Short mmCIF file of C-alpha atoms and ligand atoms in Angstrom, two decimals:
data_model
loop_
_atom_site.label_atom_id
_atom_site.label_comp_id
_atom_site.label_asym_id
_atom_site.label_seq_id
_atom_site.Cartn_x
_atom_site.Cartn_y
_atom_site.Cartn_z
CA MET A 1 3.70 32.67 0.66
CA LYS A 2 1.02 32.50 -2.02
CA ALA A 3 0.21 29.20 -3.71
CA ASN A 4 1.67 30.23 -7.07
CA GLU A 5 4.92 31.34 -5.43
CA ILE A 6 5.26 28.02 -3.59
CA MET A 7 4.61 26.11 -6.81
CA LYS A 8 7.19 28.20 -8.62
CA GLN A 9 9.77 27.70 -5.89
CA SER A 10 9.13 23.94 -5.91
CA GLU A 11 9.54 23.69 -9.67
CA GLN A 12 12.78 25.64 -9.42
CA TYR A 13 14.40 23.50 -6.73
CA VAL A 14 12.68 20.10 -6.62
CA LEU A 15 13.64 17.51 -9.24
CA HIS A 16 10.76 17.20 -11.66
CA THR A 17 9.72 13.56 -11.24
CA TYR A 18 6.04 14.29 -10.59
CA ASN A 19 3.46 16.22 -12.57
CA ARG A 20 1.80 17.66 -9.52
CA TYR A 21 -1.77 18.94 -9.33
CA PRO A 22 -1.77 22.71 -8.82
CA VAL A 23 -2.77 22.51 -5.17
CA VAL A 24 -0.63 23.54 -2.20
CA LEU A 25 -1.92 21.70 0.84
CA ASP A 26 -1.40 23.30 4.19
CA HIS A 27 -3.26 21.52 6.98
CA GLY A 28 -5.88 18.90 7.64
CA LYS A 29 -8.67 18.02 10.00
CA GLY A 30 -10.46 14.67 10.02
CA VAL A 31 -11.06 13.67 6.39
CA ARG A 32 -10.62 17.19 5.08
CA LEU A 33 -7.55 19.02 3.80
CA TYR A 34 -7.09 22.75 3.36
CA ASP A 35 -4.83 24.53 0.91
CA VAL A 36 -2.81 27.66 1.65
CA GLU A 37 -5.70 29.79 0.48
CA GLY A 38 -8.12 28.08 2.85
CA LYS A 39 -10.01 26.06 0.25
CA GLU A 40 -11.41 22.81 1.65
CA TYR A 41 -10.99 19.37 0.04
CA LEU A 42 -12.78 16.18 0.95
CA ASP A 43 -9.94 13.65 0.94
CA PHE A 44 -10.58 10.35 -0.85
CA ALA A 45 -6.88 9.85 -1.53
CA ALA A 46 -5.39 9.84 2.00
CA GLY A 47 -1.90 10.60 0.68
CA ILE A 48 -2.17 7.42 -1.44
CA ALA A 49 -3.77 5.10 1.10
CA VAL A 50 -1.59 6.31 3.95
CA PHE A 51 -3.47 8.55 6.34
CA ALA A 52 -6.02 5.97 7.49
CA LEU A 53 -6.97 7.72 10.73
CA GLY A 54 -7.69 11.12 9.25
CA TYR A 55 -5.80 14.27 10.05
CA GLY A 56 -5.24 15.66 13.51
CA ASN A 57 -6.05 12.48 15.44
CA GLU A 58 -5.23 13.62 18.95
CA THR A 59 -4.12 10.27 20.34
CA TYR A 60 -1.82 9.70 17.40
CA ASN A 61 -0.35 13.20 17.42
CA GLN A 62 0.19 13.14 21.18
CA ALA A 63 1.97 9.77 21.02
CA LEU A 64 4.36 11.18 18.42
CA LYS A 65 4.98 14.37 20.40
CA ASP A 66 5.70 12.34 23.53
CA GLN A 67 8.12 10.11 21.65
CA ILE A 68 9.88 13.10 20.07
CA ASP A 69 10.54 14.52 23.50
CA LYS A 70 11.71 11.16 24.80
CA LEU A 71 13.86 9.66 22.03
CA ILE A 72 13.71 9.85 18.24
CA HIS A 73 16.50 7.63 17.04
CA THR A 74 19.04 5.16 18.41
CA SER A 75 19.99 2.86 15.45
CA ASN A 76 19.48 -0.88 15.41
CA LEU A 77 22.54 -1.55 17.57
CA TYR A 78 20.38 -1.25 20.70
CA TYR A 79 16.89 -2.25 21.78
CA ASN A 80 14.00 0.17 22.14
CA GLU A 81 10.55 -0.33 23.61
CA PRO A 82 8.38 1.09 20.78
CA MET A 83 9.96 -1.35 18.30
CA ALA A 84 9.36 -4.34 20.54
CA GLU A 85 5.73 -3.35 21.01
CA ALA A 86 5.07 -2.43 17.39
CA ALA A 87 6.53 -5.77 16.24
CA GLN A 88 4.36 -7.66 18.73
CA LYS A 89 1.25 -5.86 17.45
CA LEU A 90 2.11 -6.68 13.84
CA VAL A 91 2.76 -10.34 14.66
CA GLU A 92 -0.47 -10.64 16.64
CA ALA A 93 -2.53 -8.95 13.94
CA SER A 94 -1.11 -11.15 11.17
CA GLY A 95 -0.48 -14.46 12.91
CA LEU A 96 2.96 -14.45 11.30
CA ASP A 97 6.18 -14.76 13.30
CA LYS A 98 8.87 -12.07 12.94
CA VAL A 99 9.07 -8.46 11.74
CA PHE A 100 11.78 -6.37 10.12
CA PHE A 101 10.99 -2.64 9.99
CA THR A 102 11.94 -0.49 7.00
CA ASN A 103 11.47 3.16 6.04
CA SER A 104 9.26 2.63 3.02
CA GLY A 105 7.29 0.15 0.97
CA THR A 106 9.97 -0.40 -1.61
CA GLU A 107 12.48 -1.30 1.11
CA ALA A 108 10.02 -3.81 2.56
CA ILE A 109 9.94 -5.46 -0.88
CA GLU A 110 13.74 -5.48 -1.07
CA GLY A 111 13.91 -7.25 2.27
CA ALA A 112 11.24 -9.76 1.28
CA LEU A 113 13.12 -10.63 -1.93
CA LYS A 114 16.38 -11.05 -0.02
CA ALA A 115 14.73 -13.26 2.60
CA ALA A 116 13.25 -15.44 -0.15
CA ARG A 117 16.56 -15.83 -1.96
CA LYS A 118 18.35 -16.61 1.30
CA TYR A 119 15.75 -19.24 2.19
CA ALA A 120 16.30 -20.98 -1.12
CA TYR A 121 20.07 -20.61 -0.89
CA LEU A 122 20.11 -22.31 2.52
CA ARG A 123 17.97 -25.09 1.13
CA ASP A 124 20.02 -26.07 -1.92
CA GLY A 125 23.20 -23.94 -1.93
CA HIS A 126 22.46 -22.54 -5.40
CA SER A 127 22.52 -18.84 -6.20
CA ASP A 128 20.51 -18.69 -9.40
CA HIS A 129 16.98 -18.71 -8.00
CA GLU A 130 14.01 -17.25 -9.82
CA ILE A 131 11.06 -15.22 -8.64
CA ILE A 132 7.69 -15.07 -10.37
CA ALA A 133 5.95 -11.69 -10.37
CA MET A 134 2.75 -10.46 -12.02
CA ASN A 135 2.13 -8.29 -15.03
CA HIS A 136 0.63 -4.90 -14.13
CA SER A 137 1.96 -5.20 -10.58
CA PHE A 138 3.54 -2.40 -8.62
CA HIS A 139 6.08 -3.03 -5.87
CA GLY A 140 8.15 0.14 -5.74
CA ARG A 141 10.95 2.08 -7.39
CA SER A 142 14.22 0.72 -5.99
CA MET A 143 16.05 -1.69 -8.29
CA GLY A 144 14.85 -4.94 -6.72
CA ALA A 145 11.26 -3.78 -6.33
CA LEU A 146 11.31 -2.33 -9.85
CA SER A 147 12.54 -5.68 -11.15
CA VAL A 148 9.34 -7.37 -9.93
CA THR A 149 7.09 -4.51 -11.07
CA GLY A 150 5.36 -5.73 -14.22
CA ASN A 151 5.40 -2.48 -16.13
CA THR A 152 8.02 -2.06 -18.88
CA HIS A 153 7.40 1.69 -19.00
CA TYR A 154 8.77 1.96 -15.44
CA GLN A 155 11.53 -0.61 -16.07
CA ASP A 156 13.03 0.01 -19.52
CA PRO A 157 15.19 3.08 -18.86
CA PHE A 158 16.81 1.42 -15.86
CA ARG A 159 17.92 -1.95 -17.20
CA PRO A 160 19.72 -4.15 -16.39
CA LEU A 161 17.48 -5.02 -13.47
CA ILE A 162 18.04 -7.92 -11.09
CA GLY A 163 18.04 -11.27 -12.86
CA GLY A 164 15.86 -14.32 -12.53
CA ILE A 165 12.47 -12.62 -12.62
CA ARG A 166 9.66 -14.17 -14.67
CA PHE A 167 6.27 -12.60 -15.22
CA ALA A 168 2.84 -14.21 -15.20
CA ASP A 169 -0.70 -12.88 -15.50
CA PHE A 170 -2.55 -11.94 -12.32
CA ASN A 171 -5.67 -14.07 -11.76
CA ASP A 172 -4.46 -16.66 -14.31
CA LEU A 173 -3.16 -19.70 -12.45
CA ASP A 174 -2.05 -21.52 -15.60
CA SER A 175 0.16 -18.61 -16.58
CA VAL A 176 1.81 -18.79 -13.16
CA LYS A 177 2.30 -22.56 -13.45
CA ALA A 178 3.88 -22.03 -16.86
CA GLN A 179 6.63 -19.90 -15.29
CA VAL A 180 7.58 -22.36 -12.53
CA THR A 181 10.97 -24.04 -12.90
CA GLU A 182 13.15 -26.01 -10.49
CA LYS A 183 14.83 -22.67 -9.69
CA THR A 184 11.68 -20.84 -8.57
CA CYS A 185 12.07 -19.65 -4.98
CA ALA A 186 9.15 -17.23 -4.59
CA ILE A 187 5.97 -15.87 -6.11
CA ILE A 188 5.22 -12.24 -5.33
CA LEU A 189 1.87 -10.53 -5.81
CA GLU A 190 -0.40 -7.87 -4.40
CA THR A 191 -3.50 -9.35 -2.78
CA VAL A 192 -5.34 -6.47 -4.43
CA GLN A 193 -3.39 -4.89 -7.30
CA GLY A 194 -3.37 -1.16 -6.54
CA GLU A 195 -1.44 1.04 -8.97
CA GLY A 196 -2.20 -1.41 -11.80
CA GLY A 197 -5.92 -0.59 -11.62
CA ILE A 198 -7.53 -2.03 -8.44
CA TYR A 199 -7.78 -5.74 -9.24
CA PRO A 200 -8.61 -7.96 -6.24
CA ALA A 201 -7.17 -11.47 -6.48
CA ASP A 202 -9.79 -14.10 -7.34
CA PRO A 203 -10.14 -16.48 -4.40
CA GLU A 204 -9.56 -19.50 -6.64
CA PHE A 205 -6.43 -17.92 -8.07
CA LEU A 206 -4.92 -17.07 -4.70
CA LYS A 207 -5.74 -20.49 -3.28
CA GLY A 208 -4.26 -22.09 -6.39
CA VAL A 209 -1.04 -20.09 -6.08
CA LYS A 210 -0.80 -21.07 -2.40
CA ALA A 211 -1.28 -24.76 -3.23
CA LEU A 212 1.37 -24.50 -5.93
CA CYS A 213 3.76 -22.89 -3.45
CA GLU A 214 3.18 -25.62 -0.89
CA GLU A 215 3.63 -28.38 -3.43
CA LYS A 216 6.97 -27.03 -4.71
CA ASP A 217 8.37 -25.37 -1.53
CA ILE A 218 8.08 -21.95 -3.15
CA LEU A 219 7.59 -18.95 -0.84
CA LEU A 220 4.47 -16.84 -1.27
CA ILE A 221 5.13 -13.12 -0.81
CA LEU A 222 1.96 -11.04 -0.49
CA ASP A 223 2.40 -7.30 -0.92
CA GLU A 224 -0.13 -5.67 1.41
CA ILE A 225 1.47 -2.23 1.26
CA GLN A 226 -1.63 -0.62 -0.22
CA CYS A 227 -4.44 -3.07 0.49
CA GLY A 228 -3.42 -4.04 4.04
CA MET A 229 -4.08 -2.38 7.40
CA GLY A 230 -7.84 -2.73 7.36
CA ARG A 231 -8.48 -1.18 3.98
CA THR A 232 -10.38 -4.11 2.46
CA GLY A 233 -12.42 -4.77 5.59
CA SER A 234 -10.04 -7.21 7.25
CA MET A 235 -6.76 -6.32 8.91
CA PHE A 236 -4.86 -7.81 5.98
CA ALA A 237 -6.57 -8.57 2.70
CA TRP A 238 -5.28 -12.16 2.56
CA GLN A 239 -7.07 -12.98 5.81
CA GLU A 240 -10.44 -13.05 4.09
CA TYR A 241 -9.12 -15.55 1.53
CA GLY A 242 -7.82 -17.95 4.15
CA VAL A 243 -4.47 -17.90 2.34
CA GLU A 244 -1.48 -17.16 4.51
CA PRO A 245 1.69 -15.74 2.98
CA ASP A 246 5.19 -16.87 3.92
CA ILE A 247 6.23 -13.22 3.78
CA MET A 248 4.01 -10.15 3.88
CA THR A 249 5.05 -6.59 3.12
CA CYS A 250 3.41 -3.55 4.75
CA ALA A 251 3.87 0.21 4.59
CA LYS A 252 1.53 3.11 3.68
CA ALA A 253 -1.11 3.03 6.47
CA LEU A 254 1.20 1.12 8.83
CA GLY A 255 2.53 4.38 10.26
CA CYS A 256 -0.29 6.62 9.04
CA GLY A 257 2.08 9.31 7.79
CA ILE A 258 5.36 8.57 9.53
CA PRO A 259 7.49 6.84 6.89
CA VAL A 260 7.66 3.21 7.96
CA GLY A 261 7.29 -0.18 6.34
CA ALA A 262 7.88 -3.77 7.33
CA PHE A 263 8.28 -7.25 6.01
CA VAL A 264 6.82 -9.94 8.18
CA LEU A 265 7.89 -13.57 7.99
CA ASN A 266 6.16 -16.78 9.02
CA LYS A 267 7.99 -19.16 11.32
CA LYS A 268 9.47 -21.35 8.61
CA THR A 269 10.87 -18.40 6.70
CA ALA A 270 12.04 -16.52 9.80
CA GLU A 271 13.98 -19.55 11.02
CA HIS A 272 15.62 -20.29 7.68
CA SER A 273 16.59 -17.02 6.04
CA LEU A 274 18.17 -13.78 7.19
CA VAL A 275 20.70 -13.82 10.05
CA PRO A 276 22.91 -11.09 11.56
CA GLY A 277 24.98 -9.49 8.84
CA ASP A 278 22.52 -10.33 6.02
CA HIS A 279 20.36 -7.23 6.18
CA GLY A 280 20.18 -3.90 7.99
CA THR A 281 19.03 -0.31 8.06
CA THR A 282 20.11 2.77 10.00
CA TYR A 283 16.67 4.29 10.48
CA GLY A 284 14.36 1.29 10.05
CA GLY A 285 12.18 0.75 13.09
CA ASN A 286 13.42 3.76 14.95
CA PRO A 287 11.54 4.73 18.13
CA LEU A 288 9.56 7.53 16.48
CA ALA A 289 8.42 5.36 13.56
CA CYS A 290 7.55 2.48 15.86
CA ALA A 291 5.68 4.73 18.29
CA ALA A 292 3.53 5.60 15.26
CA VAL A 293 2.97 1.95 14.37
CA ARG A 294 2.16 0.98 17.95
CA THR A 295 -0.31 3.83 18.29
CA VAL A 296 -1.95 3.06 14.95
CA PHE A 297 -2.64 -0.51 16.11
CA GLU A 298 -3.93 0.75 19.47
CA ILE A 299 -6.35 3.13 17.75
CA PHE A 300 -7.45 0.41 15.31
CA GLU A 301 -8.32 -1.82 18.26
CA ARG A 302 -9.96 0.82 20.40
CA GLU A 303 -12.07 2.31 17.63
CA ASN A 304 -12.92 -0.92 15.80
CA ILE A 305 -11.60 0.55 12.57
CA VAL A 306 -11.78 -2.70 10.60
CA GLU A 307 -15.41 -3.21 11.57
CA HIS A 308 -16.13 0.36 10.51
CA VAL A 309 -14.46 -0.21 7.12
CA ARG A 310 -16.71 -3.19 6.48
CA GLU A 311 -19.78 -1.10 7.11
CA VAL A 312 -18.85 2.10 5.32
CA GLY A 313 -17.10 0.11 2.55
CA ALA A 314 -20.33 -1.71 1.74
CA TYR A 315 -22.10 1.64 1.52
CA LEU A 316 -19.39 3.10 -0.73
CA GLU A 317 -19.69 0.08 -3.05
CA GLN A 318 -23.43 0.51 -3.23
CA ARG A 319 -23.18 4.22 -4.07
CA LEU A 320 -20.45 3.62 -6.68
CA ASP A 321 -22.48 0.84 -8.28
CA GLY A 322 -25.28 3.40 -8.52
CA LEU A 323 -22.98 5.69 -10.50
CA VAL A 324 -21.95 2.85 -12.83
CA GLU A 325 -25.61 2.22 -13.59
CA LYS A 326 -26.32 5.89 -14.16
CA TYR A 327 -23.38 6.92 -16.37
CA ASP A 328 -22.51 5.22 -19.67
CA PHE A 329 -18.85 6.23 -19.50
CA LEU A 330 -18.38 4.35 -16.23
CA ALA A 331 -17.73 0.78 -17.36
CA LEU A 332 -17.50 -0.92 -13.99
CA ARG A 333 -16.40 -0.79 -10.38
CA ARG A 334 -13.65 -2.95 -8.92
CA GLY A 335 -12.41 -3.14 -5.37
CA LYS A 336 -13.00 -4.23 -1.81
CA GLY A 337 -14.00 -2.09 1.14
CA LEU A 338 -12.20 1.24 0.98
CA ILE A 339 -9.96 0.51 -1.99
CA GLN A 340 -12.19 1.12 -4.98
CA GLY A 341 -11.74 1.87 -8.65
CA LEU A 342 -14.17 3.09 -11.29
CA VAL A 343 -13.19 2.12 -14.82
CA VAL A 344 -13.70 5.14 -17.06
CA ALA A 345 -14.29 4.46 -20.75
CA GLY A 346 -14.23 7.01 -23.52
CA ARG A 347 -12.98 10.02 -21.63
CA PRO A 348 -9.68 10.83 -19.93
CA VAL A 349 -9.79 9.93 -16.26
CA GLY A 350 -7.25 12.68 -15.50
CA GLU A 351 -9.78 15.29 -16.56
CA ILE A 352 -12.32 14.04 -14.04
CA VAL A 353 -9.69 14.11 -11.31
CA GLN A 354 -8.84 17.75 -12.21
CA LYS A 355 -12.49 18.74 -12.18
CA ALA A 356 -12.98 17.00 -8.85
CA ILE A 357 -10.11 18.97 -7.35
CA GLY A 358 -11.81 22.12 -8.55
CA ASN A 359 -14.96 20.94 -6.78
CA GLY A 360 -13.08 20.29 -3.54
CA LEU A 361 -12.64 16.53 -3.82
CA LEU A 362 -9.33 14.65 -3.89
CA VAL A 363 -9.42 11.39 -5.84
CA ILE A 364 -6.56 9.80 -7.77
CA THR A 365 -6.00 7.52 -10.75
CA ALA A 366 -4.72 3.96 -11.15
CA GLY A 367 -3.58 2.22 -14.33
CA THR A 368 -4.55 4.19 -17.42
CA ASP A 369 -8.30 4.44 -17.04
CA VAL A 370 -9.24 3.94 -13.41
CA LEU A 371 -10.50 6.53 -10.98
CA ARG A 372 -9.11 5.36 -7.64
CA MET A 373 -10.50 5.98 -4.17
CA VAL A 374 -8.47 5.10 -1.10
CA PRO A 375 -9.96 7.41 1.55
CA PRO A 376 -9.06 7.59 5.23
CA LEU A 377 -10.62 4.56 6.92
CA VAL A 378 -12.59 6.79 9.27
CA ILE A 379 -14.90 8.28 6.62
CA THR A 380 -18.61 8.21 7.37
CA LYS A 381 -21.61 7.51 5.15
CA ALA A 382 -22.25 11.26 5.06
CA ASP A 383 -18.72 11.73 3.65
CA VAL A 384 -19.49 9.12 0.99
CA ASP A 385 -22.67 11.00 0.06
CA GLU A 386 -20.74 14.25 -0.18
CA MET A 387 -18.08 12.58 -2.33
CA ILE A 388 -20.74 11.24 -4.73
CA GLU A 389 -22.28 14.70 -5.02
CA LYS A 390 -18.91 16.34 -5.75
CA LEU A 391 -17.94 13.59 -8.17
CA GLU A 392 -21.20 13.84 -10.13
CA LYS A 393 -20.64 17.57 -10.38
CA SER A 394 -17.21 16.79 -11.86
CA PHE A 395 -18.66 14.53 -14.58
C1 LIG B 1 3.11 2.19 -2.73
C2 LIG B 1 3.40 0.76 -2.96
C3 LIG B 1 4.70 0.24 -2.90
C4 LIG B 1 5.91 1.13 -2.69
O1 LIG B 1 5.89 1.79 -1.48
P1 LIG B 1 6.81 3.11 -1.27
O2 LIG B 1 6.63 3.46 0.16
O3 LIG B 1 6.31 4.14 -2.23
O4 LIG B 1 8.22 2.71 -1.59
C5 LIG B 1 4.87 -1.11 -3.05
N1 LIG B 1 3.83 -1.94 -3.25
C6 LIG B 1 2.56 -1.49 -3.32
C7 LIG B 1 1.45 -2.44 -3.51
C8 LIG B 1 2.30 -0.13 -3.20
O5 LIG B 1 1.05 0.33 -3.30
#
């Protein structure tokens, strides 16, 4: 089928909840994607920070094919080896204690919120606990995750949301302190705000929030769904701050394309929260999804992906800073490693993204005025150079 026929068919049958770019992607190789007409795109979007290893990674694909032939799904009523191994990898990489696998990021958030409420419930027997979330955050689209997403545009049509949520300003410790009450059971934030516009947490802010949590026995939930899995140049972004969460959420690059997420609990939270009957999922952590997770960790280790991100991330920053110096309409760069945003002032960022697509470059937006880059983690310096060339052409 031709691209325009596929687009027409999609618009006829698929619920219109996305304004899609007029591109019909067909296959990928490495950090490049190809549309149905054979046009090549350099991919600096990675399916929104998902496909960290690039397309067509043979080890990854083979592991999935092997697992498909062996066993795809069993439910959580029985044990399976890929889940045991994937959980061990996640615990070892994070230093946390226990894992619950989900099918998406938003479900990881739901689980984290439930674990936090249960922890507080076991502590004092009350069921009116509050959670502090951040303005301009993004945690997902299900009702619980939406309730802690600090964006009224996303929230308003769907009220009433879950109760007991208070909002504070990211990177403003006093505003967080102002929302603390005797009912506060958790503070949730992204270590690097993604959708909101690529805002890394200030070290002093994150350390301050952690100290506040320790002082008041409040749980710290760090959402690493977008910024985790090596993207910032450490396995999880919080690791470079020396601030450990009580609960961490993962998804996106965790399965590198297979839909899988997780919430990971430290010992204290794991031992005093969810028990059999409290939480469950039919698919979550099924053998196919966990074979993906296990293989992703194996490839990360074998190919020193995190080390590579540090190196190529520094180069990307340098090249982007060069653009900020050169072009007046680029106000500044924000980000860490391979999650980067260029703040565009005085022209619509969407137009640049459209032009870039025309020039064979996939980049995305964040917030209202940020050009976002979340490429596969395996990009090279030569790919960065090519991206800069294509982007400048699109200005
Ligand atoms: C994408 C994202 C989510 C939601 O994940 P889904 O898999 O789309 O449900 C939650 N938090 C952050 C930080 C994200 O970037």
